[in-house]
Amino acid sequence: MQLPEPLNRYQDIIPGLQEFADSLASPLKPFVRLNTLKAPEAAILHRLRGEGSRLKKTAIRWLYSIEQEQRLRSGTCYQLGYTYPQAITSALPVLALDIRPGQSVLDLCAAPGGKTTHMAQIMGDTGIVVANDRKHGRITALMANLKRLGITNTVVTNCRGEFLATGMLFNRVLVDAPCSGEGRYRLDKNGRLTHMKAGATDLPAIQKGLVQKGYDLLAPGGIMVYSTCTINPDENEAVINHLLRKRGAVLEPWQPPLAWHRGVTDWNGVEYDKNLRFCRRFYAHETGSVGFFLARIRKL
Ligand SMILES: C[S@@+](CC[C@H](N)C(=O)[O-])C[C@H]1O[C@@H](n2cnc3c(N)ncnc32)[C@H](O)[C@@H]1O
């Protein structure tokens, strides 16, 4: 069976190839996170259902699948900051960080703030989150989301993450890196892939710089998560392999609440550190959401 280019090169990695290929033709399911910083979960559910939304609980706290996607970003619950529409897989890096109230957290590539706001919610708006992003235009969306969701524990910075100046080390670091976004690819009516990004940026070089900086800003004993929404091992396992060689980072296994697969330990004739199997891969046909990758790293 043939997948469309450029996904065809992943034939040996993707499990259940036929199901994966079939899933590319269906739209991604919408999910919504209920913001308990603004109102109790039951009250938000009551209001959403009163407005005609059909919601179904997922395996992840505060996350629901929802019908009527057209009202997700315009209804009163959205305007009041009761809801944050997101992919269910976007919750995974936040859960893998095992965040506690009162901690210090760095989100190196934060805009528009899906994961920043989720982390602040878990922290009960206590402690401190530093949310950074390189793109000024996306900072506007990040700040609007923080305001809409009523979050006050987050400081926003706008620079290249590789050059972030800070004298402080963080209990938790998230590097949700810029990537090719292959986990979002879909087929249109004419069988052409959509959501493809243009441009010839050397993404692995940027990702390696960001993950190294994130690790350097992590306090001893702290946890860092590196995540992307791409299938490409050059942007995933190879980046973490580079970090393991450059720093004494330790990869930790983690049990996700959604269907997952181990990280690959060789790709395109290159062998990676065997511990790369502790990375987690997620595919759209198994989760009904964006394809995803994450690595959980501990600084000893
Ligand atoms: C996958 S998106 C982040 C999504 C975000 N974490 C969320 O959950 O809403 C990657 C982000 O990295 C930012 N970015 C790209 N290069 C960067 C760099 N060198 N330093 C910091 N941010 C960067 C992009 O502007 C983009 O907002």
mmCIF file of C-alpha atoms and ligand atoms in Angstrom:
data_model
loop_
_atom_site.group_PDB
_atom_site.id
_atom_site.type_symbol
_atom_site.label_atom_id
_atom_site.label_comp_id
_atom_site.label_asym_id
_atom_site.label_seq_id
_atom_site.Cartn_x
_atom_site.Cartn_y
_atom_site.Cartn_z
ATOM 1 C CA MET A 1 0.000 0.000 0.000
ATOM 2 C CA GLN A 2 1.236 3.498 -0.907
ATOM 3 C CA LEU A 3 0.879 6.563 1.291
ATOM 4 C CA PRO A 4 0.986 9.989 -0.390
ATOM 5 C CA GLU A 5 4.414 11.687 -0.495
ATOM 6 C CA PRO A 6 6.103 12.738 1.794
ATOM 7 C CA LEU A 7 4.421 10.302 4.233
ATOM 8 C CA ASN A 8 5.365 7.317 2.092
ATOM 9 C CA ARG A 9 8.846 7.190 3.632
ATOM 10 C CA TYR A 10 7.278 6.215 6.982
ATOM 11 C CA GLN A 11 5.821 2.874 5.758
ATOM 12 C CA ASP A 12 8.056 0.933 8.165
ATOM 13 C CA ILE A 13 7.281 3.100 11.181
ATOM 14 C CA ILE A 14 3.523 3.676 11.075
ATOM 15 C CA PRO A 15 1.480 0.825 12.612
ATOM 16 C CA GLY A 16 -1.792 -0.187 10.870
ATOM 17 C CA LEU A 17 -0.875 1.457 7.586
ATOM 18 C CA GLN A 18 -4.265 0.921 5.895
ATOM 19 C CA GLU A 19 -6.183 2.450 8.840
ATOM 20 C CA PHE A 20 -3.720 5.335 8.930
ATOM 21 C CA ALA A 21 -4.178 5.963 5.182
ATOM 22 C CA ASP A 22 -7.986 5.815 5.547
ATOM 23 C CA SER A 23 -7.930 8.252 8.479
ATOM 24 C CA LEU A 24 -6.215 10.912 6.359
ATOM 25 C CA ALA A 25 -9.480 11.443 4.468
ATOM 26 C CA SER A 26 -11.558 12.208 7.584
ATOM 27 C CA PRO A 27 -11.415 15.546 9.407
ATOM 28 C CA LEU A 28 -9.722 15.725 12.825
ATOM 29 C CA LYS A 29 -12.179 15.457 15.728
ATOM 30 C CA PRO A 30 -12.703 18.649 17.755
ATOM 31 C CA PHE A 31 -11.992 18.591 21.496
ATOM 32 C CA VAL A 32 -12.386 21.219 24.168
ATOM 33 C CA ARG A 33 -10.771 21.764 27.584
ATOM 34 C CA LEU A 34 -13.006 23.176 30.310
ATOM 35 C CA ASN A 35 -11.262 25.968 32.214
ATOM 36 C CA THR A 36 -11.913 25.298 35.886
ATOM 37 C CA LEU A 37 -10.011 28.474 36.824
ATOM 38 C CA LYS A 38 -13.104 30.396 35.713
ATOM 39 C CA ALA A 39 -15.983 28.156 36.843
ATOM 40 C CA PRO A 40 -16.631 24.620 38.195
ATOM 41 C CA GLU A 41 -16.545 21.892 35.547
ATOM 42 C CA ALA A 42 -20.211 20.889 36.142
ATOM 43 C CA ALA A 43 -21.383 24.493 35.685
ATOM 44 C CA ILE A 44 -19.498 24.854 32.366
ATOM 45 C CA LEU A 45 -20.870 21.520 31.142
ATOM 46 C CA HIS A 46 -24.396 22.567 32.085
ATOM 47 C CA ARG A 47 -24.039 25.828 30.202
ATOM 48 C CA LEU A 48 -22.508 24.236 27.083
ATOM 49 C CA ARG A 49 -25.206 21.565 26.975
ATOM 50 C CA GLY A 50 -27.840 24.267 27.456
ATOM 51 C CA GLU A 51 -26.425 25.952 24.343
ATOM 52 C CA GLY A 52 -26.928 22.708 22.401
ATOM 53 C CA SER A 53 -23.380 21.291 22.450
ATOM 54 C CA ARG A 54 -23.001 17.522 22.664
ATOM 55 C CA LEU A 55 -19.965 16.642 24.780
ATOM 56 C CA LYS A 56 -18.341 13.329 25.657
ATOM 57 C CA LYS A 57 -15.825 12.860 28.464
ATOM 58 C CA THR A 58 -12.364 11.612 27.413
ATOM 59 C CA ALA A 59 -9.676 9.712 29.347
ATOM 60 C CA ILE A 60 -8.050 13.094 30.126
ATOM 61 C CA ARG A 61 -9.260 15.348 32.946
ATOM 62 C CA TRP A 62 -11.188 18.460 31.749
ATOM 63 C CA LEU A 63 -11.011 17.288 28.092
ATOM 64 C CA TYR A 64 -14.217 16.534 26.136
ATOM 65 C CA SER A 65 -14.935 15.653 22.541
ATOM 66 C CA ILE A 66 -17.515 18.056 21.166
ATOM 67 C CA GLU A 67 -19.859 18.305 18.194
ATOM 68 C CA GLN A 68 -20.832 21.634 16.594
ATOM 69 C CA GLU A 69 -17.271 22.700 15.894
ATOM 70 C CA GLN A 70 -18.522 25.882 14.170
ATOM 71 C CA ARG A 71 -19.462 27.443 17.551
ATOM 72 C CA LEU A 72 -16.271 26.382 19.347
ATOM 73 C CA ARG A 73 -14.555 29.749 18.924
ATOM 74 C CA SER A 74 -17.563 32.062 18.967
ATOM 75 C CA GLY A 75 -20.076 30.897 21.608
ATOM 76 C CA THR A 76 -20.468 32.676 24.962
ATOM 77 C CA CYS A 77 -18.611 29.906 26.822
ATOM 78 C CA TYR A 78 -15.578 30.577 24.636
ATOM 79 C CA GLN A 79 -15.853 34.369 25.013
ATOM 80 C CA LEU A 80 -16.131 34.027 28.798
ATOM 81 C CA GLY A 81 -12.967 31.923 28.929
ATOM 82 C CA TYR A 82 -14.740 28.754 30.059
ATOM 83 C CA THR A 83 -13.350 26.713 27.164
ATOM 84 C CA TYR A 84 -10.124 26.188 25.206
ATOM 85 C CA PRO A 85 -10.546 24.283 21.897
ATOM 86 C CA GLN A 86 -7.552 21.993 21.308
ATOM 87 C CA ALA A 87 -6.366 18.625 19.951
ATOM 88 C CA ILE A 88 -6.568 15.885 22.576
ATOM 89 C CA THR A 89 -2.933 14.959 21.877
ATOM 90 C CA SER A 90 -1.871 18.514 22.839
ATOM 91 C CA ALA A 91 -2.685 17.622 26.449
ATOM 92 C CA LEU A 92 -0.077 14.832 26.475
ATOM 93 C CA PRO A 93 3.153 16.878 26.909
ATOM 94 C CA VAL A 94 1.503 18.796 29.742
ATOM 95 C CA LEU A 95 0.517 15.550 31.507
ATOM 96 C CA ALA A 96 3.984 14.050 30.965
ATOM 97 C CA LEU A 97 5.506 17.048 32.783
ATOM 98 C CA ASP A 98 3.782 16.006 36.036
ATOM 99 C CA ILE A 99 3.332 19.642 37.058
ATOM 100 C CA ARG A 100 2.489 20.608 40.650
ATOM 101 C CA PRO A 101 0.976 23.824 42.028
ATOM 102 C CA GLY A 102 3.575 26.359 43.136
ATOM 103 C CA GLN A 103 6.293 25.233 40.712
ATOM 104 C CA SER A 104 8.334 27.323 38.265
ATOM 105 C CA VAL A 105 7.680 26.368 34.640
ATOM 106 C CA LEU A 106 9.272 27.500 31.376
ATOM 107 C CA ASP A 107 7.321 27.145 28.114
ATOM 108 C CA LEU A 108 9.968 27.964 25.503
ATOM 109 C CA CYS A 109 7.707 27.957 22.387
ATOM 110 C CA ALA A 110 4.373 28.914 23.895
ATOM 111 C CA ALA A 111 2.084 30.705 21.428
ATOM 112 C CA PRO A 112 -0.889 30.655 21.083
ATOM 113 C CA GLY A 113 -0.916 29.172 24.582
ATOM 114 C CA GLY A 114 -2.788 25.855 24.513
ATOM 115 C CA LYS A 115 -0.211 24.179 26.710
ATOM 116 C CA THR A 116 0.677 27.295 28.767
ATOM 117 C CA THR A 117 -2.956 27.731 29.818
ATOM 118 C CA HIS A 118 -3.336 24.003 30.546
ATOM 119 C CA MET A 119 -0.236 24.100 32.779
ATOM 120 C CA ALA A 120 -1.496 27.211 34.599
ATOM 121 C CA GLN A 121 -4.821 25.408 35.160
ATOM 122 C CA ILE A 122 -3.079 22.379 36.714
ATOM 123 C CA MET A 123 -1.094 24.782 38.928
ATOM 124 C CA GLY A 124 -4.344 26.431 40.049
ATOM 125 C CA ASP A 125 -2.857 29.748 38.821
ATOM 126 C CA THR A 126 -0.103 29.529 41.486
ATOM 127 C CA GLY A 127 3.700 29.441 41.074
ATOM 128 C CA ILE A 128 5.099 31.006 37.910
ATOM 129 C CA VAL A 129 5.043 30.197 34.200
ATOM 130 C CA VAL A 130 7.414 31.966 31.799
ATOM 131 C CA ALA A 131 5.801 31.705 28.365
ATOM 132 C CA ASN A 132 8.116 32.618 25.503
ATOM 133 C CA ASP A 133 7.656 32.707 21.732
ATOM 134 C CA ARG A 134 9.770 34.045 18.906
ATOM 135 C CA LYS A 135 6.894 35.393 16.771
ATOM 136 C CA HIS A 136 5.460 38.706 17.855
ATOM 137 C CA GLY A 137 2.206 38.163 15.939
ATOM 138 C CA ARG A 138 1.574 34.943 17.853
ATOM 139 C CA ILE A 139 2.362 36.658 21.201
ATOM 140 C CA THR A 140 -0.822 38.711 20.709
ATOM 141 C CA ALA A 141 -2.874 35.503 20.554
ATOM 142 C CA LEU A 142 -1.025 34.086 23.576
ATOM 143 C CA MET A 143 -1.764 37.180 25.677
ATOM 144 C CA ALA A 144 -5.392 37.249 24.550
ATOM 145 C CA ASN A 145 -5.805 33.611 25.619
ATOM 146 C CA LEU A 146 -4.205 34.243 29.032
ATOM 147 C CA LYS A 147 -6.560 37.170 29.588
ATOM 148 C CA ARG A 148 -9.638 35.304 28.331
ATOM 149 C CA LEU A 149 -8.924 32.335 30.624
ATOM 150 C CA GLY A 150 -8.259 34.599 33.633
ATOM 151 C CA ILE A 151 -4.631 33.468 34.171
ATOM 152 C CA THR A 152 -2.356 35.663 36.306
ATOM 153 C CA ASN A 153 0.666 33.443 37.090
ATOM 154 C CA THR A 154 2.228 33.767 33.606
ATOM 155 C CA VAL A 155 4.937 36.158 32.385
ATOM 156 C CA VAL A 156 5.258 36.527 28.606
ATOM 157 C CA THR A 157 8.562 37.027 26.772
ATOM 158 C CA ASN A 158 9.223 37.460 23.043
ATOM 159 C CA CYS A 159 12.601 36.233 21.782
ATOM 160 C CA ARG A 160 14.339 33.333 20.090
ATOM 161 C CA GLY A 161 14.222 30.604 22.715
ATOM 162 C CA GLU A 162 17.874 29.726 22.044
ATOM 163 C CA PHE A 163 18.849 33.173 23.376
ATOM 164 C CA LEU A 164 16.425 33.502 26.289
ATOM 165 C CA ALA A 165 18.259 35.361 29.072
ATOM 166 C CA THR A 166 17.384 34.209 32.539
ATOM 167 C CA GLY A 167 19.279 33.732 35.768
ATOM 168 C CA MET A 168 16.700 31.274 37.001
ATOM 169 C CA LEU A 169 16.376 27.491 36.671
ATOM 170 C CA PHE A 170 12.926 25.936 36.318
ATOM 171 C CA ASN A 171 11.276 22.870 37.923
ATOM 172 C CA ARG A 172 9.644 22.060 34.583
ATOM 173 C CA VAL A 173 10.490 22.987 30.981
ATOM 174 C CA LEU A 174 8.339 22.444 27.915
ATOM 175 C CA VAL A 175 9.888 22.622 24.443
ATOM 176 C CA ASP A 176 6.886 22.292 22.107
ATOM 177 C CA ALA A 177 9.069 22.879 19.107
ATOM 178 C CA PRO A 178 8.296 24.408 15.701
ATOM 179 C CA CYS A 179 8.032 21.430 13.319
ATOM 180 C CA SER A 180 6.881 20.314 9.870
ATOM 181 C CA GLY A 181 3.444 19.464 11.315
ATOM 182 C CA GLU A 182 3.036 16.153 9.450
ATOM 183 C CA GLY A 183 0.718 14.901 12.210
ATOM 184 C CA ARG A 184 -1.881 17.396 10.962
ATOM 185 C CA TYR A 185 -1.766 16.388 7.285
ATOM 186 C CA ARG A 186 -5.126 15.522 5.756
ATOM 187 C CA LEU A 187 -6.322 14.585 2.244
ATOM 188 C CA ASP A 188 -8.701 16.925 0.408
ATOM 189 C CA LYS A 189 -11.467 15.814 -2.007
ATOM 190 C CA ASN A 190 -8.924 15.584 -4.837
ATOM 191 C CA GLY A 191 -6.599 13.328 -2.856
ATOM 192 C CA ARG A 192 -4.053 16.104 -2.251
ATOM 193 C CA LEU A 193 -2.420 16.584 1.147
ATOM 194 C CA THR A 194 -3.463 19.735 3.020
ATOM 195 C CA HIS A 195 -1.873 21.557 5.990
ATOM 196 C CA MET A 196 1.602 21.248 4.428
ATOM 197 C CA LYS A 197 4.021 24.017 5.409
ATOM 198 C CA ALA A 198 6.060 25.862 2.787
ATOM 199 C CA GLY A 199 9.677 26.960 3.236
ATOM 200 C CA ALA A 200 13.080 25.349 3.505
ATOM 201 C CA THR A 201 13.940 26.019 7.169
ATOM 202 C CA ASP A 202 16.432 23.607 8.728
ATOM 203 C CA LEU A 203 14.008 22.510 11.459
ATOM 204 C CA PRO A 204 16.239 19.857 13.124
ATOM 205 C CA ALA A 205 18.982 22.502 13.653
ATOM 206 C CA ILE A 206 16.471 24.878 15.319
ATOM 207 C CA GLN A 207 14.971 22.040 17.378
ATOM 208 C CA LYS A 208 18.407 20.909 18.615
ATOM 209 C CA GLY A 209 19.245 24.482 19.696
ATOM 210 C CA LEU A 210 15.934 24.827 21.544
ATOM 211 C CA VAL A 211 16.088 21.467 23.332
ATOM 212 C CA GLN A 212 19.652 22.152 24.529
ATOM 213 C CA LYS A 213 18.682 25.587 25.855
ATOM 214 C CA GLY A 214 15.601 24.109 27.554
ATOM 215 C CA TYR A 215 17.763 21.482 29.246
ATOM 216 C CA ASP A 216 20.289 24.112 30.405
ATOM 217 C CA LEU A 217 17.469 26.063 32.083
ATOM 218 C CA LEU A 218 16.120 22.985 33.893
ATOM 219 C CA ALA A 219 16.820 22.710 37.650
ATOM 220 C CA PRO A 220 18.491 19.491 38.898
ATOM 221 C CA GLY A 221 15.785 16.886 39.545
ATOM 222 C CA GLY A 222 13.452 18.707 37.141
ATOM 223 C CA ILE A 223 11.560 17.330 34.133
ATOM 224 C CA MET A 224 11.656 18.623 30.562
ATOM 225 C CA VAL A 225 9.308 17.493 27.796
ATOM 226 C CA TYR A 226 10.176 17.895 24.125
ATOM 227 C CA SER A 227 7.191 17.548 21.790
ATOM 228 C CA THR A 228 6.233 17.972 18.141
ATOM 229 C CA CYS A 229 3.224 17.193 15.932
ATOM 230 C CA THR A 230 5.302 15.475 13.274
ATOM 231 C CA ILE A 231 6.123 11.880 12.328
ATOM 232 C CA ASN A 232 9.626 12.651 11.035
ATOM 233 C CA PRO A 233 12.331 10.956 13.207
ATOM 234 C CA ASP A 234 14.836 13.623 12.072
ATOM 235 C CA GLU A 235 12.740 16.173 14.043
ATOM 236 C CA ASN A 236 11.995 13.783 16.906
ATOM 237 C CA GLU A 237 14.276 10.953 18.033
ATOM 238 C CA ALA A 238 17.331 12.404 16.228
ATOM 239 C CA VAL A 239 16.919 15.683 18.163
ATOM 240 C CA ILE A 240 16.755 13.831 21.496
ATOM 241 C CA ASN A 241 19.656 11.586 20.456
ATOM 242 C CA HIS A 242 21.671 14.780 19.902
ATOM 243 C CA LEU A 243 20.722 16.058 23.387
ATOM 244 C CA LEU A 244 21.739 12.752 25.016
ATOM 245 C CA ARG A 245 25.154 13.015 23.352
ATOM 246 C CA LYS A 246 25.671 16.690 24.289
ATOM 247 C CA ARG A 247 24.340 16.623 27.871
ATOM 248 C CA GLY A 248 23.913 14.053 30.630
ATOM 249 C CA ALA A 249 20.150 13.998 30.069
ATOM 250 C CA VAL A 250 18.129 10.933 31.107
ATOM 251 C CA LEU A 251 15.123 9.734 29.095
ATOM 252 C CA GLU A 252 12.248 8.465 31.247
ATOM 253 C CA PRO A 253 9.462 6.079 30.229
ATOM 254 C CA TRP A 254 5.942 7.431 30.667
ATOM 255 C CA GLN A 255 2.519 5.736 30.494
ATOM 256 C CA PRO A 256 0.211 7.876 28.322
ATOM 257 C CA PRO A 257 -3.597 7.768 28.663
ATOM 258 C CA LEU A 258 -4.034 7.337 24.849
ATOM 259 C CA ALA A 259 -2.861 4.632 22.400
ATOM 260 C CA TRP A 260 0.900 5.034 21.884
ATOM 261 C CA HIS A 261 4.011 3.447 20.372
ATOM 262 C CA ARG A 262 7.664 3.444 21.380
ATOM 263 C CA GLY A 263 10.174 5.820 19.851
ATOM 264 C CA VAL A 264 12.182 4.425 16.937
ATOM 265 C CA THR A 265 15.804 3.467 17.587
ATOM 266 C CA ASP A 266 17.031 3.531 13.991
ATOM 267 C CA TRP A 267 15.983 5.453 10.928
ATOM 268 C CA ASN A 268 17.371 5.946 7.434
ATOM 269 C CA GLY A 269 20.443 3.838 8.220
ATOM 270 C CA VAL A 270 21.264 5.775 11.444
ATOM 271 C CA GLU A 271 21.159 4.012 14.832
ATOM 272 C CA TYR A 272 20.058 6.021 17.863
ATOM 273 C CA ASP A 273 20.678 5.467 21.582
ATOM 274 C CA LYS A 274 18.589 2.445 22.695
ATOM 275 C CA ASN A 275 16.854 4.589 25.338
ATOM 276 C CA LEU A 276 15.080 6.399 22.517
ATOM 277 C CA ARG A 277 12.468 3.632 22.855
ATOM 278 C CA PHE A 278 11.248 5.574 25.930
ATOM 279 C CA CYS A 279 9.942 8.321 23.629
ATOM 280 C CA ARG A 280 6.227 8.145 22.832
ATOM 281 C CA ARG A 281 4.599 8.300 19.378
ATOM 282 C CA PHE A 282 0.881 8.887 18.706
ATOM 283 C CA TYR A 283 -0.913 8.421 15.384
ATOM 284 C CA ALA A 284 -4.063 10.138 14.121
ATOM 285 C CA HIS A 285 -5.934 6.917 13.248
ATOM 286 C CA GLU A 286 -5.536 5.603 16.819
ATOM 287 C CA THR A 287 -6.240 8.806 18.792
ATOM 288 C CA GLY A 288 -8.704 10.529 16.395
ATOM 289 C CA SER A 289 -6.504 13.607 16.779
ATOM 290 C CA VAL A 290 -3.272 15.203 15.574
ATOM 291 C CA GLY A 291 -0.268 12.839 15.256
ATOM 292 C CA PHE A 292 2.215 13.575 18.027
ATOM 293 C CA PHE A 293 5.639 12.807 19.527
ATOM 294 C CA LEU A 294 7.052 13.412 22.991
ATOM 295 C CA ALA A 295 10.145 12.698 25.043
ATOM 296 C CA ARG A 296 10.245 13.038 28.840
ATOM 297 C CA ILE A 297 13.699 13.995 30.082
ATOM 298 C CA ARG A 298 15.039 14.226 33.638
ATOM 299 C CA LYS A 299 18.054 16.227 34.813
ATOM 300 C CA LEU A 300 19.734 14.300 37.615
HETATM 301 C C1 LIG B 1 4.080 24.081 17.916
HETATM 302 S S1 LIG B 1 3.995 25.804 18.054
HETATM 303 C C2 LIG B 1 3.702 26.032 19.772
HETATM 304 C C3 LIG B 1 2.284 25.756 20.185
HETATM 305 C C4 LIG B 1 2.051 26.105 21.646
HETATM 306 N N1 LIG B 1 2.967 25.404 22.517
HETATM 307 C C5 LIG B 1 0.633 25.789 22.085
HETATM 308 O O1 LIG B 1 0.394 24.767 22.732
HETATM 309 O O2 LIG B 1 -0.247 26.596 21.805
HETATM 310 C C6 LIG B 1 5.669 26.259 17.929
HETATM 311 C C7 LIG B 1 5.929 27.715 18.263
HETATM 312 O O3 LIG B 1 7.347 27.928 18.237
HETATM 313 C C8 LIG B 1 7.560 29.286 17.882
HETATM 314 N N2 LIG B 1 8.980 29.372 17.499
HETATM 315 C C9 LIG B 1 9.580 29.096 16.313
HETATM 316 N N3 LIG B 1 10.918 29.246 16.394
HETATM 317 C C10 LIG B 1 11.176 29.614 17.677
HETATM 318 C C11 LIG B 1 12.358 29.930 18.402
HETATM 319 N N4 LIG B 1 13.555 29.876 17.816
HETATM 320 N N5 LIG B 1 12.248 30.269 19.705
HETATM 321 C C12 LIG B 1 11.033 30.341 20.309
HETATM 322 N N6 LIG B 1 9.864 30.093 19.670
HETATM 323 C C13 LIG B 1 9.937 29.702 18.374
HETATM 324 C C14 LIG B 1 6.549 29.535 16.793
HETATM 325 O O4 LIG B 1 6.298 30.914 16.660
HETATM 326 C C15 LIG B 1 5.340 28.747 17.300
HETATM 327 O O5 LIG B 1 4.464 29.594 17.999
#
